[in-house]
């Protein structure tokens, strides 16, 4: 057997991100303590900032690169091949999308993103359903909590979208003003829980513009999350095939056993099906055409559970080695397990389709 995954977005961005992620993963595999991995992630984000990754979707007028979703998708696809433990989707796509909806109020912050002085993570309504903003004179206050929010090394601010009198509000909160509890997700991604108790916030925008930008941000997040899943599946399949071709049992390589070959082909079918779905959505993104809500939900509804099934089978095909942290395929499998729950889980997507 032989297999090499072909990238959906080949080019300089993909190549540089893939090399960056592979080098980072070699170090990640050596780190056993969460604190050590946090320090490693901090160094990685410094390097990513120097490479200009957070500025990709920032308009040129604010000092950014002026790129679009396909550019971030190439970055995400390359990084996903080695389960890069950085929140590329929320930091490099969701935040710029929301800030651009704030008009003039968001321009200075966009400039900070481009310069690397602002390190911002979004808090979407689904992360904090009970979070509410209230106006007290000229000031705004936040009350409630958010759980499982992506964590950025050196976080400076939180970009919060939540309910408020007068319509959904988009607010900027200093990270130092909130109560933050840091932790790490199953897939090694830095995460945090945030608590707000009358916390001071700056209103950037409110009403229909915010709600429209939230739809756009969720759609972009779902698309990029699926792109990440396809790239991770391709890399995991490469590693699984390589393992079966080299591991010897009973005097034969595992790849010579027909049952294992059949199971590997089933993984290949899952991967190619997901890749075909993403190719279709990518063509729309490259043409600047908004995604049809039905098509995006169907893709996410299919790829989420498929990624979970793929991860389970890839681990099974690695046998006992699949239960160790030594293999890169294990870190890829952990990442694939969480795809189903990001930017609209299977239940949410199914309900959206039924309501359409």
mmCIF file of C-alpha atoms in Angstrom:
data_model
loop_
_atom_site.group_PDB
_atom_site.id
_atom_site.type_symbol
_atom_site.label_atom_id
_atom_site.label_comp_id
_atom_site.label_asym_id
_atom_site.label_seq_id
_atom_site.Cartn_x
_atom_site.Cartn_y
_atom_site.Cartn_z
ATOM 1 C CA UNK A 1 0.000 0.000 0.000
ATOM 2 C CA UNK A 2 1.060 3.583 -0.597
ATOM 3 C CA UNK A 3 -0.746 6.859 0.054
ATOM 4 C CA UNK A 4 0.089 10.569 0.067
ATOM 5 C CA UNK A 5 -2.590 13.171 0.823
ATOM 6 C CA UNK A 6 -2.916 15.929 -1.767
ATOM 7 C CA UNK A 7 -3.601 19.384 -0.282
ATOM 8 C CA UNK A 8 -6.725 21.237 -1.347
ATOM 9 C CA UNK A 9 -4.826 24.533 -1.237
ATOM 10 C CA UNK A 10 -1.219 23.921 -2.269
ATOM 11 C CA UNK A 11 1.109 26.912 -2.249
ATOM 12 C CA UNK A 12 3.423 28.947 -0.070
ATOM 13 C CA UNK A 13 0.986 29.421 2.812
ATOM 14 C CA UNK A 14 0.193 25.727 3.015
ATOM 15 C CA UNK A 15 3.850 24.697 2.726
ATOM 16 C CA UNK A 16 5.085 27.129 5.369
ATOM 17 C CA UNK A 17 2.282 26.205 7.796
ATOM 18 C CA UNK A 18 2.848 22.461 7.273
ATOM 19 C CA UNK A 19 6.598 22.779 7.928
ATOM 20 C CA UNK A 20 5.957 25.023 10.933
ATOM 21 C CA UNK A 21 3.439 22.545 12.389
ATOM 22 C CA UNK A 22 5.688 19.525 11.806
ATOM 23 C CA UNK A 23 8.587 21.201 13.631
ATOM 24 C CA UNK A 24 6.263 22.251 16.459
ATOM 25 C CA UNK A 25 4.833 18.744 16.813
ATOM 26 C CA UNK A 26 8.281 17.209 17.167
ATOM 27 C CA UNK A 27 8.736 19.369 20.274
ATOM 28 C CA UNK A 28 5.152 18.883 21.530
ATOM 29 C CA UNK A 29 5.687 15.118 21.585
ATOM 30 C CA UNK A 30 8.502 15.577 24.113
ATOM 31 C CA UNK A 31 6.494 17.653 26.602
ATOM 32 C CA UNK A 32 4.636 15.877 29.387
ATOM 33 C CA UNK A 33 3.505 18.823 31.559
ATOM 34 C CA UNK A 34 0.755 21.305 30.717
ATOM 35 C CA UNK A 35 2.930 24.221 31.840
ATOM 36 C CA UNK A 36 5.661 23.160 29.417
ATOM 37 C CA UNK A 37 3.154 22.899 26.583
ATOM 38 C CA UNK A 38 1.795 26.364 27.432
ATOM 39 C CA UNK A 39 5.299 27.827 27.225
ATOM 40 C CA UNK A 40 5.794 26.019 23.924
ATOM 41 C CA UNK A 41 2.505 27.443 22.583
ATOM 42 C CA UNK A 42 3.579 30.943 23.632
ATOM 43 C CA UNK A 43 6.792 30.636 21.626
ATOM 44 C CA UNK A 44 4.849 29.287 18.655
ATOM 45 C CA UNK A 45 2.437 32.222 18.681
ATOM 46 C CA UNK A 46 5.332 34.680 18.796
ATOM 47 C CA UNK A 47 6.699 33.033 15.654
ATOM 48 C CA UNK A 48 3.252 32.971 14.021
ATOM 49 C CA UNK A 49 2.880 36.695 14.715
ATOM 50 C CA UNK A 50 6.263 37.401 13.135
ATOM 51 C CA UNK A 51 5.114 35.452 10.075
ATOM 52 C CA UNK A 52 2.054 37.712 9.858
ATOM 53 C CA UNK A 53 -0.598 35.033 10.363
ATOM 54 C CA UNK A 54 -2.934 37.148 12.586
ATOM 55 C CA UNK A 55 -2.837 39.914 9.930
ATOM 56 C CA UNK A 56 -3.986 37.756 7.001
ATOM 57 C CA UNK A 57 -7.641 38.889 7.098
ATOM 58 C CA UNK A 58 -6.947 42.399 8.375
ATOM 59 C CA UNK A 59 -7.586 44.980 5.593
ATOM 60 C CA UNK A 60 -4.564 46.694 4.079
ATOM 61 C CA UNK A 61 -5.905 50.062 5.310
ATOM 62 C CA UNK A 62 -5.318 48.855 8.882
ATOM 63 C CA UNK A 63 -1.856 47.505 8.119
ATOM 64 C CA UNK A 64 -2.913 43.953 7.358
ATOM 65 C CA UNK A 65 -2.433 41.658 4.387
ATOM 66 C CA UNK A 66 -5.992 42.002 3.085
ATOM 67 C CA UNK A 67 -6.502 38.292 2.472
ATOM 68 C CA UNK A 68 -9.664 36.233 2.698
ATOM 69 C CA UNK A 69 -11.040 32.939 3.940
ATOM 70 C CA UNK A 70 -9.148 30.848 1.312
ATOM 71 C CA UNK A 71 -5.857 32.271 2.624
ATOM 72 C CA UNK A 72 -6.676 31.329 6.209
ATOM 73 C CA UNK A 73 -7.925 27.958 4.931
ATOM 74 C CA UNK A 74 -4.500 27.246 3.409
ATOM 75 C CA UNK A 75 -2.908 28.141 6.733
ATOM 76 C CA UNK A 76 -5.331 25.947 8.661
ATOM 77 C CA UNK A 77 -4.876 23.037 6.251
ATOM 78 C CA UNK A 78 -1.101 23.120 6.645
ATOM 79 C CA UNK A 79 -1.217 23.458 10.423
ATOM 80 C CA UNK A 80 -3.778 20.672 10.793
ATOM 81 C CA UNK A 81 -1.410 18.107 9.282
ATOM 82 C CA UNK A 82 0.424 18.052 12.608
ATOM 83 C CA UNK A 83 -2.398 19.175 14.949
ATOM 84 C CA UNK A 84 -0.780 22.560 15.554
ATOM 85 C CA UNK A 85 -1.870 23.603 19.099
ATOM 86 C CA UNK A 86 -2.754 27.196 18.195
ATOM 87 C CA UNK A 87 -6.272 28.711 17.860
ATOM 88 C CA UNK A 88 -5.842 29.744 14.223
ATOM 89 C CA UNK A 89 -9.539 29.764 13.339
ATOM 90 C CA UNK A 90 -10.808 32.023 16.153
ATOM 91 C CA UNK A 91 -7.761 34.317 16.223
ATOM 92 C CA UNK A 92 -7.064 34.655 12.493
ATOM 93 C CA UNK A 93 -10.596 34.464 11.036
ATOM 94 C CA UNK A 94 -13.420 34.953 13.548
ATOM 95 C CA UNK A 95 -11.955 38.020 15.276
ATOM 96 C CA UNK A 96 -11.222 39.968 12.031
ATOM 97 C CA UNK A 97 -14.687 39.178 10.673
ATOM 98 C CA UNK A 98 -16.398 40.491 13.814
ATOM 99 C CA UNK A 99 -14.175 43.566 14.103
ATOM 100 C CA UNK A 100 -14.820 44.591 10.505
ATOM 101 C CA UNK A 101 -18.537 44.613 11.298
ATOM 102 C CA UNK A 102 -17.837 47.232 13.982
ATOM 103 C CA UNK A 103 -16.872 49.841 11.385
ATOM 104 C CA UNK A 104 -14.746 52.720 12.638
ATOM 105 C CA UNK A 105 -14.919 51.454 16.217
ATOM 106 C CA UNK A 106 -13.088 48.283 15.216
ATOM 107 C CA UNK A 107 -10.409 49.825 12.986
ATOM 108 C CA UNK A 108 -7.908 50.657 15.736
ATOM 109 C CA UNK A 109 -8.210 47.158 17.135
ATOM 110 C CA UNK A 110 -7.704 45.666 13.664
ATOM 111 C CA UNK A 111 -4.508 47.688 13.438
ATOM 112 C CA UNK A 112 -3.390 46.180 16.741
ATOM 113 C CA UNK A 113 -4.011 42.697 15.330
ATOM 114 C CA UNK A 114 -1.828 43.471 12.332
ATOM 115 C CA UNK A 115 0.965 44.847 14.526
ATOM 116 C CA UNK A 116 0.763 41.938 16.959
ATOM 117 C CA UNK A 117 0.119 44.193 19.947
ATOM 118 C CA UNK A 118 -3.505 43.025 20.278
ATOM 119 C CA UNK A 119 -4.104 39.356 21.008
ATOM 120 C CA UNK A 120 -7.816 38.770 20.982
ATOM 121 C CA UNK A 121 -10.069 35.728 21.294
ATOM 122 C CA UNK A 122 -13.804 35.762 20.479
ATOM 123 C CA UNK A 123 -16.536 34.745 22.906
ATOM 124 C CA UNK A 124 -19.587 33.772 20.864
ATOM 125 C CA UNK A 125 -23.143 33.488 22.272
ATOM 126 C CA UNK A 126 -23.015 29.678 22.150
ATOM 127 C CA UNK A 127 -19.967 29.763 24.443
ATOM 128 C CA UNK A 128 -21.880 31.785 27.027
ATOM 129 C CA UNK A 129 -25.667 31.493 26.660
ATOM 130 C CA UNK A 130 -26.262 33.245 30.001
ATOM 131 C CA UNK A 131 -23.909 36.157 29.371
ATOM 132 C CA UNK A 132 -25.567 39.578 29.238
ATOM 133 C CA UNK A 133 -24.408 43.150 28.737
ATOM 134 C CA UNK A 134 -26.129 46.073 30.456
ATOM 135 C CA UNK A 135 -25.725 49.789 29.993
ATOM 136 C CA UNK A 136 -25.168 51.981 33.022
ATOM 137 C CA UNK A 137 -25.092 55.578 31.860
ATOM 138 C CA UNK A 138 -22.287 55.826 29.317
ATOM 139 C CA UNK A 139 -20.635 52.622 30.558
ATOM 140 C CA UNK A 140 -21.281 48.980 29.687
ATOM 141 C CA UNK A 141 -21.012 46.036 32.083
ATOM 142 C CA UNK A 142 -20.879 42.290 31.545
ATOM 143 C CA UNK A 143 -22.318 39.607 33.817
ATOM 144 C CA UNK A 144 -22.170 35.845 33.387
ATOM 145 C CA UNK A 145 -19.642 33.237 32.330
ATOM 146 C CA UNK A 146 -18.197 31.586 29.237
ATOM 147 C CA UNK A 147 -16.784 28.074 29.135
ATOM 148 C CA UNK A 148 -14.402 26.316 26.787
ATOM 149 C CA UNK A 149 -13.194 29.449 25.013
ATOM 150 C CA UNK A 150 -10.014 29.181 22.952
ATOM 151 C CA UNK A 151 -6.980 30.599 24.771
ATOM 152 C CA UNK A 152 -4.284 32.666 23.129
ATOM 153 C CA UNK A 153 -0.822 33.052 24.690
ATOM 154 C CA UNK A 154 -0.399 36.588 26.010
ATOM 155 C CA UNK A 155 -4.128 37.268 25.668
ATOM 156 C CA UNK A 156 -4.881 41.015 25.838
ATOM 157 C CA UNK A 157 -8.633 41.226 25.180
ATOM 158 C CA UNK A 158 -11.827 39.240 24.738
ATOM 159 C CA UNK A 159 -14.196 40.109 21.894
ATOM 160 C CA UNK A 160 -17.623 39.294 23.316
ATOM 161 C CA UNK A 161 -20.893 38.969 21.416
ATOM 162 C CA UNK A 162 -23.882 38.609 23.737
ATOM 163 C CA UNK A 163 -27.461 39.604 24.443
ATOM 164 C CA UNK A 164 -28.219 43.183 25.455
ATOM 165 C CA UNK A 165 -31.151 45.548 25.504
ATOM 166 C CA UNK A 166 -31.413 46.927 22.002
ATOM 167 C CA UNK A 167 -30.060 43.836 20.263
ATOM 168 C CA UNK A 168 -26.978 41.640 20.231
ATOM 169 C CA UNK A 169 -23.935 43.633 21.304
ATOM 170 C CA UNK A 170 -20.277 43.303 20.338
ATOM 171 C CA UNK A 171 -17.979 44.391 23.145
ATOM 172 C CA UNK A 172 -14.275 44.490 23.859
ATOM 173 C CA UNK A 173 -13.151 43.430 27.339
ATOM 174 C CA UNK A 174 -9.668 43.681 28.769
ATOM 175 C CA UNK A 175 -8.427 40.205 29.671
ATOM 176 C CA UNK A 176 -7.078 41.548 32.962
ATOM 177 C CA UNK A 177 -10.589 42.667 33.979
ATOM 178 C CA UNK A 178 -12.157 39.198 33.694
ATOM 179 C CA UNK A 179 -11.640 36.182 35.934
ATOM 180 C CA UNK A 180 -9.941 33.557 33.765
ATOM 181 C CA UNK A 181 -9.333 29.901 34.535
ATOM 182 C CA UNK A 182 -6.881 28.319 32.135
ATOM 183 C CA UNK A 183 -6.851 24.667 31.117
ATOM 184 C CA UNK A 184 -6.108 22.406 28.157
ATOM 185 C CA UNK A 185 -8.541 20.548 25.923
ATOM 186 C CA UNK A 186 -8.372 16.886 24.988
ATOM 187 C CA UNK A 187 -6.637 17.795 21.714
ATOM 188 C CA UNK A 188 -3.957 19.884 23.439
ATOM 189 C CA UNK A 189 -5.460 23.221 22.417
ATOM 190 C CA UNK A 190 -5.123 25.907 25.149
ATOM 191 C CA UNK A 191 -8.547 26.792 26.545
ATOM 192 C CA UNK A 192 -10.104 28.903 29.274
ATOM 193 C CA UNK A 193 -13.278 29.649 31.225
ATOM 194 C CA UNK A 194 -14.104 33.315 31.785
ATOM 195 C CA UNK A 195 -16.281 34.846 34.510
ATOM 196 C CA UNK A 196 -17.699 38.372 34.401
ATOM 197 C CA UNK A 197 -19.201 40.155 37.411
ATOM 198 C CA UNK A 198 -20.092 43.686 36.416
ATOM 199 C CA UNK A 199 -16.949 43.737 34.285
ATOM 200 C CA UNK A 200 -16.320 46.949 32.367
ATOM 201 C CA UNK A 201 -16.599 46.608 28.569
ATOM 202 C CA UNK A 202 -16.361 48.846 25.517
ATOM 203 C CA UNK A 203 -19.248 48.706 23.054
ATOM 204 C CA UNK A 204 -18.101 48.389 19.430
ATOM 205 C CA UNK A 205 -21.383 47.718 17.647
ATOM 206 C CA UNK A 206 -24.935 46.541 18.258
ATOM 207 C CA UNK A 207 -27.935 45.261 16.370
ATOM 208 C CA UNK A 208 -28.338 43.847 12.881
ATOM 209 C CA UNK A 209 -24.730 44.421 11.811
ATOM 210 C CA UNK A 210 -23.493 42.303 14.721
ATOM 211 C CA UNK A 211 -26.014 39.545 14.090
ATOM 212 C CA UNK A 212 -25.074 39.410 10.390
ATOM 213 C CA UNK A 213 -21.376 39.243 11.243
ATOM 214 C CA UNK A 214 -22.060 36.411 13.713
ATOM 215 C CA UNK A 215 -23.692 34.367 10.943
ATOM 216 C CA UNK A 216 -20.698 35.035 8.714
ATOM 217 C CA UNK A 217 -18.263 34.178 11.518
ATOM 218 C CA UNK A 218 -20.019 30.910 12.398
ATOM 219 C CA UNK A 219 -20.115 29.871 8.747
ATOM 220 C CA UNK A 220 -16.418 30.655 8.340
ATOM 221 C CA UNK A 221 -15.630 28.771 11.542
ATOM 222 C CA UNK A 222 -17.573 25.701 10.414
ATOM 223 C CA UNK A 223 -15.892 25.739 7.008
ATOM 224 C CA UNK A 224 -12.379 26.108 8.437
ATOM 225 C CA UNK A 225 -13.058 23.477 11.094
ATOM 226 C CA UNK A 226 -14.069 21.022 8.358
ATOM 227 C CA UNK A 227 -10.984 21.976 6.342
ATOM 228 C CA UNK A 228 -8.888 21.204 9.403
ATOM 229 C CA UNK A 229 -10.599 17.827 9.781
ATOM 230 C CA UNK A 230 -9.930 16.823 6.163
ATOM 231 C CA UNK A 231 -6.252 17.781 6.447
ATOM 232 C CA UNK A 232 -5.894 15.886 9.726
ATOM 233 C CA UNK A 233 -7.566 12.808 8.219
ATOM 234 C CA UNK A 234 -5.208 12.901 5.249
ATOM 235 C CA UNK A 235 -2.144 13.119 7.489
ATOM 236 C CA UNK A 236 -3.449 10.393 9.822
ATOM 237 C CA UNK A 237 -4.150 8.114 6.857
ATOM 238 C CA UNK A 238 -0.600 8.643 5.574
ATOM 239 C CA UNK A 239 0.786 7.692 8.966
ATOM 240 C CA UNK A 240 -1.519 4.684 9.316
ATOM 241 C CA UNK A 241 -0.505 3.323 5.915
ATOM 242 C CA UNK A 242 3.150 3.930 6.751
ATOM 243 C CA UNK A 243 2.758 2.076 10.055
ATOM 244 C CA UNK A 244 1.075 -0.933 8.416
ATOM 245 C CA UNK A 245 3.797 -1.047 5.773
ATOM 246 C CA UNK A 246 6.618 -1.194 8.322
ATOM 247 C CA UNK A 247 5.204 -2.989 11.375
ATOM 248 C CA UNK A 248 5.996 -6.737 11.242
ATOM 249 C CA UNK A 249 3.938 -9.442 12.957
ATOM 250 C CA UNK A 250 4.203 -13.200 12.417
ATOM 251 C CA UNK A 251 7.034 -12.557 9.986
ATOM 252 C CA UNK A 252 4.924 -10.329 7.711
ATOM 253 C CA UNK A 253 4.150 -6.633 7.491
ATOM 254 C CA UNK A 254 0.694 -5.747 8.746
ATOM 255 C CA UNK A 255 -0.122 -4.339 5.305
ATOM 256 C CA UNK A 256 -0.059 -7.873 3.927
ATOM 257 C CA UNK A 257 -3.157 -8.873 5.951
ATOM 258 C CA UNK A 258 -6.276 -8.506 3.840
ATOM 259 C CA UNK A 259 -8.573 -7.595 6.747
ATOM 260 C CA UNK A 260 -6.373 -4.636 7.659
ATOM 261 C CA UNK A 261 -6.148 -3.557 4.028
ATOM 262 C CA UNK A 262 -9.956 -3.503 3.805
ATOM 263 C CA UNK A 263 -10.246 -1.417 6.964
ATOM 264 C CA UNK A 264 -7.659 1.010 5.591
ATOM 265 C CA UNK A 265 -9.643 1.365 2.369
ATOM 266 C CA UNK A 266 -12.695 2.266 4.469
ATOM 267 C CA UNK A 267 -10.663 5.106 6.005
ATOM 268 C CA UNK A 268 -9.673 6.215 2.514
ATOM 269 C CA UNK A 269 -13.354 6.348 1.462
ATOM 270 C CA UNK A 270 -14.222 8.484 4.510
ATOM 271 C CA UNK A 271 -11.348 10.836 3.729
ATOM 272 C CA UNK A 272 -12.120 11.202 0.015
ATOM 273 C CA UNK A 273 -15.826 11.788 0.657
ATOM 274 C CA UNK A 274 -15.051 14.568 3.145
ATOM 275 C CA UNK A 275 -12.449 16.017 0.779
ATOM 276 C CA UNK A 276 -14.970 16.154 -2.067
ATOM 277 C CA UNK A 277 -17.443 18.037 0.135
ATOM 278 C CA UNK A 278 -14.755 20.555 1.067
ATOM 279 C CA UNK A 279 -13.606 20.997 -2.518
ATOM 280 C CA UNK A 280 -17.139 22.068 -3.459
ATOM 281 C CA UNK A 281 -17.346 24.579 -0.594
ATOM 282 C CA UNK A 282 -13.837 25.831 -1.331
ATOM 283 C CA UNK A 283 -14.769 26.621 -4.925
ATOM 284 C CA UNK A 284 -17.545 28.863 -3.610
ATOM 285 C CA UNK A 285 -15.185 30.571 -1.154
ATOM 286 C CA UNK A 286 -12.589 31.223 -3.855
ATOM 287 C CA UNK A 287 -15.289 32.680 -6.121
ATOM 288 C CA UNK A 288 -16.420 34.990 -3.319
ATOM 289 C CA UNK A 289 -19.855 33.360 -3.296
ATOM 290 C CA UNK A 290 -21.566 33.078 0.115
ATOM 291 C CA UNK A 291 -22.085 29.497 1.183
ATOM 292 C CA UNK A 292 -25.595 28.136 1.050
ATOM 293 C CA UNK A 293 -26.609 27.501 4.662
ATOM 294 C CA UNK A 294 -27.976 24.072 3.713
ATOM 295 C CA UNK A 295 -24.763 22.942 1.986
ATOM 296 C CA UNK A 296 -22.536 24.109 4.826
ATOM 297 C CA UNK A 297 -24.721 22.443 7.455
ATOM 298 C CA UNK A 298 -24.805 19.187 5.469
ATOM 299 C CA UNK A 299 -21.012 19.214 5.144
ATOM 300 C CA UNK A 300 -20.516 19.872 8.861
ATOM 301 C CA UNK A 301 -23.164 17.294 9.773
ATOM 302 C CA UNK A 302 -21.363 14.680 7.689
ATOM 303 C CA UNK A 303 -17.728 15.525 8.460
ATOM 304 C CA UNK A 304 -18.133 15.837 12.246
ATOM 305 C CA UNK A 305 -19.254 12.244 12.948
ATOM 306 C CA UNK A 306 -17.057 10.966 10.088
ATOM 307 C CA UNK A 307 -13.990 12.510 11.732
ATOM 308 C CA UNK A 308 -14.858 10.781 15.016
ATOM 309 C CA UNK A 309 -15.276 7.408 13.285
ATOM 310 C CA UNK A 310 -12.028 7.954 11.377
ATOM 311 C CA UNK A 311 -10.102 8.737 14.575
ATOM 312 C CA UNK A 312 -11.389 5.591 16.279
ATOM 313 C CA UNK A 313 -10.445 3.314 13.387
ATOM 314 C CA UNK A 314 -7.011 4.904 12.886
ATOM 315 C CA UNK A 315 -6.182 4.213 16.537
ATOM 316 C CA UNK A 316 -7.436 0.627 16.196
ATOM 317 C CA UNK A 317 -5.199 0.023 13.187
ATOM 318 C CA UNK A 318 -2.175 1.154 15.217
ATOM 319 C CA UNK A 319 -2.909 -1.521 17.816
ATOM 320 C CA UNK A 320 -1.284 -1.019 21.200
ATOM 321 C CA UNK A 321 0.898 1.778 19.823
ATOM 322 C CA UNK A 322 -2.290 3.736 19.209
ATOM 323 C CA UNK A 323 -2.686 4.150 22.972
ATOM 324 C CA UNK A 324 0.635 5.965 23.390
ATOM 325 C CA UNK A 325 1.557 9.632 23.053
ATOM 326 C CA UNK A 326 4.586 8.643 21.002
ATOM 327 C CA UNK A 327 2.743 8.647 17.689
ATOM 328 C CA UNK A 328 1.710 11.819 15.867
ATOM 329 C CA UNK A 329 -1.398 9.943 14.690
ATOM 330 C CA UNK A 330 -2.637 9.936 18.287
ATOM 331 C CA UNK A 331 -2.579 13.736 18.464
ATOM 332 C CA UNK A 332 -4.344 13.930 15.108
ATOM 333 C CA UNK A 333 -7.010 11.508 16.340
ATOM 334 C CA UNK A 334 -7.636 13.619 19.443
ATOM 335 C CA UNK A 335 -8.116 16.678 17.264
ATOM 336 C CA UNK A 336 -10.553 14.812 15.029
ATOM 337 C CA UNK A 337 -12.655 13.759 18.023
ATOM 338 C CA UNK A 338 -13.579 17.393 18.774
ATOM 339 C CA UNK A 339 -14.428 18.555 15.243
ATOM 340 C CA UNK A 340 -18.046 17.426 15.632
ATOM 341 C CA UNK A 341 -18.657 19.854 18.505
ATOM 342 C CA UNK A 342 -17.202 23.086 17.097
ATOM 343 C CA UNK A 343 -19.149 25.850 15.315
ATOM 344 C CA UNK A 344 -22.416 23.976 15.424
ATOM 345 C CA UNK A 345 -22.517 20.391 16.698
ATOM 346 C CA UNK A 346 -24.460 17.649 14.949
ATOM 347 C CA UNK A 347 -27.682 18.363 16.854
ATOM 348 C CA UNK A 348 -27.527 22.081 16.089
ATOM 349 C CA UNK A 349 -26.827 21.471 12.400
ATOM 350 C CA UNK A 350 -29.606 18.874 12.124
ATOM 351 C CA UNK A 351 -32.104 21.258 13.754
ATOM 352 C CA UNK A 352 -31.058 24.022 11.352
ATOM 353 C CA UNK A 353 -31.645 21.735 8.381
ATOM 354 C CA UNK A 354 -35.044 20.650 9.679
ATOM 355 C CA UNK A 355 -36.083 24.259 10.241
ATOM 356 C CA UNK A 356 -34.979 25.369 6.763
#
